[in-house]
């Protein structure tokens, strides 16, 4: 059904993010960029982010195809590698892809697609890092349907070589 159990998954994700990033930043603020799904905005989730110095920035609703690195950069090579793996299997064996063997066969594609180079390219292509507010055209940015609740939750500023950017 796609349910996230009233925010339980979002809570697990934020705690995992905190555990995996806390030691790397030595008490500095961290930025977590999320999509507009309401599981990210439970009271518990937001209380946790405030208590642990995590700023949440939300992509505008219905705009991940413009802003999110996964959609803009990563999914295309992933789809291509999956097609390659599937076609190789089809042409070299008589094995069919079933629910039982899908994960074992599929796992090859993300290993090829999710390289550090691809991931860094996703952040560059969407202007997240290094910060470039001109990557997304103003017309594309204003074509999103509705604002995200998260825009009102946290003020985030990013410094880059002496310059200060507000988001």
PDB file of C-alpha atoms in Angstrom:
ATOM      1  CA  UNK A   1       0.000   0.000   0.000  1.00  0.00           C
ATOM      2  CA  UNK A   2       2.990   2.334   0.391  1.00  0.00           C
ATOM      3  CA  UNK A   3       2.165   3.354   3.951  1.00  0.00           C
ATOM      4  CA  UNK A   4       4.986   4.385   6.248  1.00  0.00           C
ATOM      5  CA  UNK A   5       3.221   3.440   9.479  1.00  0.00           C
ATOM      6  CA  UNK A   6       2.521   6.932  10.782  1.00  0.00           C
ATOM      7  CA  UNK A   7       6.098   8.121  10.511  1.00  0.00           C
ATOM      8  CA  UNK A   8       7.830   5.089  12.030  1.00  0.00           C
ATOM      9  CA  UNK A   9      10.049   4.589   8.987  1.00  0.00           C
ATOM     10  CA  UNK A  10      10.926   8.286   8.862  1.00  0.00           C
ATOM     11  CA  UNK A  11      11.926   8.105  12.516  1.00  0.00           C
ATOM     12  CA  UNK A  12      14.133   5.069  11.886  1.00  0.00           C
ATOM     13  CA  UNK A  13      15.745   6.860   8.940  1.00  0.00           C
ATOM     14  CA  UNK A  14      16.538  10.040  10.876  1.00  0.00           C
ATOM     15  CA  UNK A  15      18.053   8.035  13.728  1.00  0.00           C
ATOM     16  CA  UNK A  16      20.142   6.053  11.233  1.00  0.00           C
ATOM     17  CA  UNK A  17      21.235   9.285   9.503  1.00  0.00           C
ATOM     18  CA  UNK A  18      22.201  10.733  12.886  1.00  0.00           C
ATOM     19  CA  UNK A  19      24.161   7.640  13.920  1.00  0.00           C
ATOM     20  CA  UNK A  20      26.066   7.509  10.630  1.00  0.00           C
ATOM     21  CA  UNK A  21      26.932  11.220  10.435  1.00  0.00           C
ATOM     22  CA  UNK A  22      27.278  12.469  14.027  1.00  0.00           C
ATOM     23  CA  UNK A  23      30.960  11.595  14.548  1.00  0.00           C
ATOM     24  CA  UNK A  24      31.995  13.041  11.187  1.00  0.00           C
ATOM     25  CA  UNK A  25      30.841  16.587  11.943  1.00  0.00           C
ATOM     26  CA  UNK A  26      31.968  17.095  15.556  1.00  0.00           C
ATOM     27  CA  UNK A  27      28.743  18.739  16.804  1.00  0.00           C
ATOM     28  CA  UNK A  28      28.285  20.935  13.727  1.00  0.00           C
ATOM     29  CA  UNK A  29      24.856  21.208  12.149  1.00  0.00           C
ATOM     30  CA  UNK A  30      23.964  18.709   9.452  1.00  0.00           C
ATOM     31  CA  UNK A  31      21.644  19.193   6.509  1.00  0.00           C
ATOM     32  CA  UNK A  32      19.207  16.478   5.481  1.00  0.00           C
ATOM     33  CA  UNK A  33      17.395  17.030   2.196  1.00  0.00           C
ATOM     34  CA  UNK A  34      14.120  15.131   1.912  1.00  0.00           C
ATOM     35  CA  UNK A  35      11.194  14.825  -0.455  1.00  0.00           C
ATOM     36  CA  UNK A  36       7.773  16.132   0.474  1.00  0.00           C
ATOM     37  CA  UNK A  37       6.335  12.929   1.939  1.00  0.00           C
ATOM     38  CA  UNK A  38       4.479  13.614   5.172  1.00  0.00           C
ATOM     39  CA  UNK A  39       6.289  10.796   7.018  1.00  0.00           C
ATOM     40  CA  UNK A  40       9.209  13.213   7.386  1.00  0.00           C
ATOM     41  CA  UNK A  41       7.227  15.693   9.399  1.00  0.00           C
ATOM     42  CA  UNK A  42       5.898  13.931  12.439  1.00  0.00           C
ATOM     43  CA  UNK A  43       6.337  15.752  15.720  1.00  0.00           C
ATOM     44  CA  UNK A  44       8.769  13.062  16.882  1.00  0.00           C
ATOM     45  CA  UNK A  45      10.847  13.391  13.711  1.00  0.00           C
ATOM     46  CA  UNK A  46      11.069  17.180  13.974  1.00  0.00           C
ATOM     47  CA  UNK A  47      11.783  17.096  17.719  1.00  0.00           C
ATOM     48  CA  UNK A  48      14.595  14.639  17.034  1.00  0.00           C
ATOM     49  CA  UNK A  49      16.117  16.851  14.332  1.00  0.00           C
ATOM     50  CA  UNK A  50      16.054  19.906  16.604  1.00  0.00           C
ATOM     51  CA  UNK A  51      17.601  18.003  19.516  1.00  0.00           C
ATOM     52  CA  UNK A  52      20.382  16.598  17.313  1.00  0.00           C
ATOM     53  CA  UNK A  53      21.262  19.736  15.308  1.00  0.00           C
ATOM     54  CA  UNK A  54      19.931  18.397  12.013  1.00  0.00           C
ATOM     55  CA  UNK A  55      18.382  20.925   9.628  1.00  0.00           C
ATOM     56  CA  UNK A  56      15.746  19.536   7.279  1.00  0.00           C
ATOM     57  CA  UNK A  57      15.326  21.019   3.823  1.00  0.00           C
ATOM     58  CA  UNK A  58      12.433  19.779   1.742  1.00  0.00           C
ATOM     59  CA  UNK A  59      12.167  19.556  -2.010  1.00  0.00           C
ATOM     60  CA  UNK A  60       9.001  21.283  -3.223  1.00  0.00           C
ATOM     61  CA  UNK A  61       6.057  18.947  -3.734  1.00  0.00           C
ATOM     62  CA  UNK A  62       5.905  17.226  -7.128  1.00  0.00           C
ATOM     63  CA  UNK A  63       9.379  18.464  -8.089  1.00  0.00           C
ATOM     64  CA  UNK A  64      11.821  15.670  -7.325  1.00  0.00           C
ATOM     65  CA  UNK A  65      12.206  15.102 -11.075  1.00  0.00           C
ATOM     66  CA  UNK A  66      13.867  18.543 -11.160  1.00  0.00           C
ATOM     67  CA  UNK A  67      15.736  18.707  -7.856  1.00  0.00           C
ATOM     68  CA  UNK A  68      16.532  15.215  -6.655  1.00  0.00           C
ATOM     69  CA  UNK A  69      19.849  13.774  -7.767  1.00  0.00           C
ATOM     70  CA  UNK A  70      18.471  10.256  -7.853  1.00  0.00           C
ATOM     71  CA  UNK A  71      15.841  11.247 -10.391  1.00  0.00           C
ATOM     72  CA  UNK A  72      18.081  13.579 -12.390  1.00  0.00           C
ATOM     73  CA  UNK A  73      21.276  11.492 -12.594  1.00  0.00           C
ATOM     74  CA  UNK A  74      21.293   8.124 -10.847  1.00  0.00           C
ATOM     75  CA  UNK A  75      18.186   6.309 -12.082  1.00  0.00           C
ATOM     76  CA  UNK A  76      19.144   6.509 -15.758  1.00  0.00           C
ATOM     77  CA  UNK A  77      22.408   4.530 -15.434  1.00  0.00           C
ATOM     78  CA  UNK A  78      20.690   2.186 -12.974  1.00  0.00           C
ATOM     79  CA  UNK A  79      17.962   1.483 -15.521  1.00  0.00           C
ATOM     80  CA  UNK A  80      20.580   0.952 -18.249  1.00  0.00           C
ATOM     81  CA  UNK A  81      22.618  -1.467 -16.131  1.00  0.00           C
ATOM     82  CA  UNK A  82      19.476  -3.372 -15.140  1.00  0.00           C
ATOM     83  CA  UNK A  83      18.534  -3.699 -18.817  1.00  0.00           C
ATOM     84  CA  UNK A  84      22.062  -4.928 -19.579  1.00  0.00           C
ATOM     85  CA  UNK A  85      21.981  -7.507 -16.755  1.00  0.00           C
ATOM     86  CA  UNK A  86      18.503  -8.691 -17.751  1.00  0.00           C
ATOM     87  CA  UNK A  87      19.424  -8.974 -21.446  1.00  0.00           C
ATOM     88  CA  UNK A  88      22.662 -10.810 -20.672  1.00  0.00           C
ATOM     89  CA  UNK A  89      20.776 -13.291 -18.517  1.00  0.00           C
ATOM     90  CA  UNK A  90      18.152 -13.743 -21.219  1.00  0.00           C
ATOM     91  CA  UNK A  91      20.677 -14.329 -24.007  1.00  0.00           C
ATOM     92  CA  UNK A  92      23.178 -16.507 -22.135  1.00  0.00           C
ATOM     93  CA  UNK A  93      20.954 -18.733 -19.986  1.00  0.00           C
ATOM     94  CA  UNK A  94      17.488 -20.179 -19.968  1.00  0.00           C
ATOM     95  CA  UNK A  95      16.899 -18.750 -16.509  1.00  0.00           C
ATOM     96  CA  UNK A  96      13.769 -16.675 -16.003  1.00  0.00           C
ATOM     97  CA  UNK A  97      13.536 -13.787 -13.574  1.00  0.00           C
ATOM     98  CA  UNK A  98      11.134 -14.655 -10.777  1.00  0.00           C
ATOM     99  CA  UNK A  99      10.227 -13.209  -7.398  1.00  0.00           C
ATOM    100  CA  UNK A 100      12.623 -15.709  -5.813  1.00  0.00           C
ATOM    101  CA  UNK A 101      15.710 -14.805  -7.860  1.00  0.00           C
ATOM    102  CA  UNK A 102      15.006 -11.146  -8.684  1.00  0.00           C
ATOM    103  CA  UNK A 103      17.087  -9.591  -5.871  1.00  0.00           C
ATOM    104  CA  UNK A 104      20.084 -11.820  -6.575  1.00  0.00           C
ATOM    105  CA  UNK A 105      20.006 -10.859 -10.243  1.00  0.00           C
ATOM    106  CA  UNK A 106      19.101  -7.198  -9.719  1.00  0.00           C
ATOM    107  CA  UNK A 107      21.827  -6.517  -7.134  1.00  0.00           C
ATOM    108  CA  UNK A 108      24.436  -6.365  -9.901  1.00  0.00           C
ATOM    109  CA  UNK A 109      22.897  -3.222 -11.452  1.00  0.00           C
ATOM    110  CA  UNK A 110      23.095  -0.942  -8.365  1.00  0.00           C
ATOM    111  CA  UNK A 111      26.666  -2.076  -7.728  1.00  0.00           C
ATOM    112  CA  UNK A 112      27.586  -0.814 -11.191  1.00  0.00           C
ATOM    113  CA  UNK A 113      25.416   2.328 -11.149  1.00  0.00           C
ATOM    114  CA  UNK A 114      25.885   3.656  -7.620  1.00  0.00           C
ATOM    115  CA  UNK A 115      29.527   4.638  -7.851  1.00  0.00           C
ATOM    116  CA  UNK A 116      31.039   7.577  -5.962  1.00  0.00           C
ATOM    117  CA  UNK A 117      31.391   9.365  -9.305  1.00  0.00           C
ATOM    118  CA  UNK A 118      27.696   8.967 -10.141  1.00  0.00           C
ATOM    119  CA  UNK A 119      26.596  10.054  -6.682  1.00  0.00           C
ATOM    120  CA  UNK A 120      28.838  13.153  -6.735  1.00  0.00           C
ATOM    121  CA  UNK A 121      27.576  13.946 -10.219  1.00  0.00           C
ATOM    122  CA  UNK A 122      23.994  13.850  -8.906  1.00  0.00           C
ATOM    123  CA  UNK A 123      24.786  16.480  -6.280  1.00  0.00           C
ATOM    124  CA  UNK A 124      26.545  18.674  -8.876  1.00  0.00           C
ATOM    125  CA  UNK A 125      23.789  18.315 -11.489  1.00  0.00           C
ATOM    126  CA  UNK A 126      21.121  19.514  -9.061  1.00  0.00           C
ATOM    127  CA  UNK A 127      23.173  22.346  -7.578  1.00  0.00           C
ATOM    128  CA  UNK A 128      23.293  20.869  -4.070  1.00  0.00           C
ATOM    129  CA  UNK A 129      27.082  20.633  -3.836  1.00  0.00           C
ATOM    130  CA  UNK A 130      28.839  22.747  -4.629  1.00  0.00           C
ATOM    131  CA  UNK A 131      25.925  25.072  -4.087  1.00  0.00           C
ATOM    132  CA  UNK A 132      24.687  26.573  -7.353  1.00  0.00           C
ATOM    133  CA  UNK A 133      21.282  28.220  -7.227  1.00  0.00           C
ATOM    134  CA  UNK A 134      21.350  28.794 -10.999  1.00  0.00           C
ATOM    135  CA  UNK A 135      21.249  25.096 -11.931  1.00  0.00           C
ATOM    136  CA  UNK A 136      17.447  24.984 -11.754  1.00  0.00           C
ATOM    137  CA  UNK A 137      15.782  27.604 -13.948  1.00  0.00           C
ATOM    138  CA  UNK A 138      13.352  29.992 -12.262  1.00  0.00           C
ATOM    139  CA  UNK A 139      10.535  28.806 -14.522  1.00  0.00           C
ATOM    140  CA  UNK A 140      11.118  25.178 -13.524  1.00  0.00           C
ATOM    141  CA  UNK A 141      11.396  26.130  -9.863  1.00  0.00           C
ATOM    142  CA  UNK A 142       8.115  28.048  -9.878  1.00  0.00           C
ATOM    143  CA  UNK A 143       6.187  25.398 -11.803  1.00  0.00           C
ATOM    144  CA  UNK A 144       5.858  23.124  -8.786  1.00  0.00           C
ATOM    145  CA  UNK A 145       2.303  22.833  -7.558  1.00  0.00           C
ATOM    146  CA  UNK A 146       2.373  23.503  -3.838  1.00  0.00           C
ATOM    147  CA  UNK A 147       4.865  24.465  -1.172  1.00  0.00           C
ATOM    148  CA  UNK A 148       6.156  21.895   1.250  1.00  0.00           C
ATOM    149  CA  UNK A 149       5.419  22.170   4.958  1.00  0.00           C
ATOM    150  CA  UNK A 150       9.108  21.821   5.620  1.00  0.00           C
ATOM    151  CA  UNK A 151       9.864  25.247   4.131  1.00  0.00           C
ATOM    152  CA  UNK A 152       8.398  26.706   7.305  1.00  0.00           C
ATOM    153  CA  UNK A 153      10.264  24.432   9.680  1.00  0.00           C
ATOM    154  CA  UNK A 154      13.910  25.284   9.387  1.00  0.00           C
ATOM    155  CA  UNK A 155      16.028  28.148   8.147  1.00  0.00           C
ATOM    156  CA  UNK A 156      19.173  26.797   6.587  1.00  0.00           C
ATOM    157  CA  UNK A 157      22.208  28.751   5.541  1.00  0.00           C
ATOM    158  CA  UNK A 158      25.257  27.385   3.808  1.00  0.00           C
ATOM    159  CA  UNK A 159      28.628  29.081   3.678  1.00  0.00           C
ATOM    160  CA  UNK A 160      30.998  28.589   0.781  1.00  0.00           C
ATOM    161  CA  UNK A 161      34.356  30.335   0.651  1.00  0.00           C
ATOM    162  CA  UNK A 162      33.204  33.324   2.650  1.00  0.00           C
ATOM    163  CA  UNK A 163      29.849  33.671   0.887  1.00  0.00           C
ATOM    164  CA  UNK A 164      26.580  32.973   2.666  1.00  0.00           C
ATOM    165  CA  UNK A 165      23.592  31.435   0.949  1.00  0.00           C
ATOM    166  CA  UNK A 166      20.142  31.176   2.437  1.00  0.00           C
ATOM    167  CA  UNK A 167      17.685  28.451   1.574  1.00  0.00           C
TER     168      UNK A 167
END
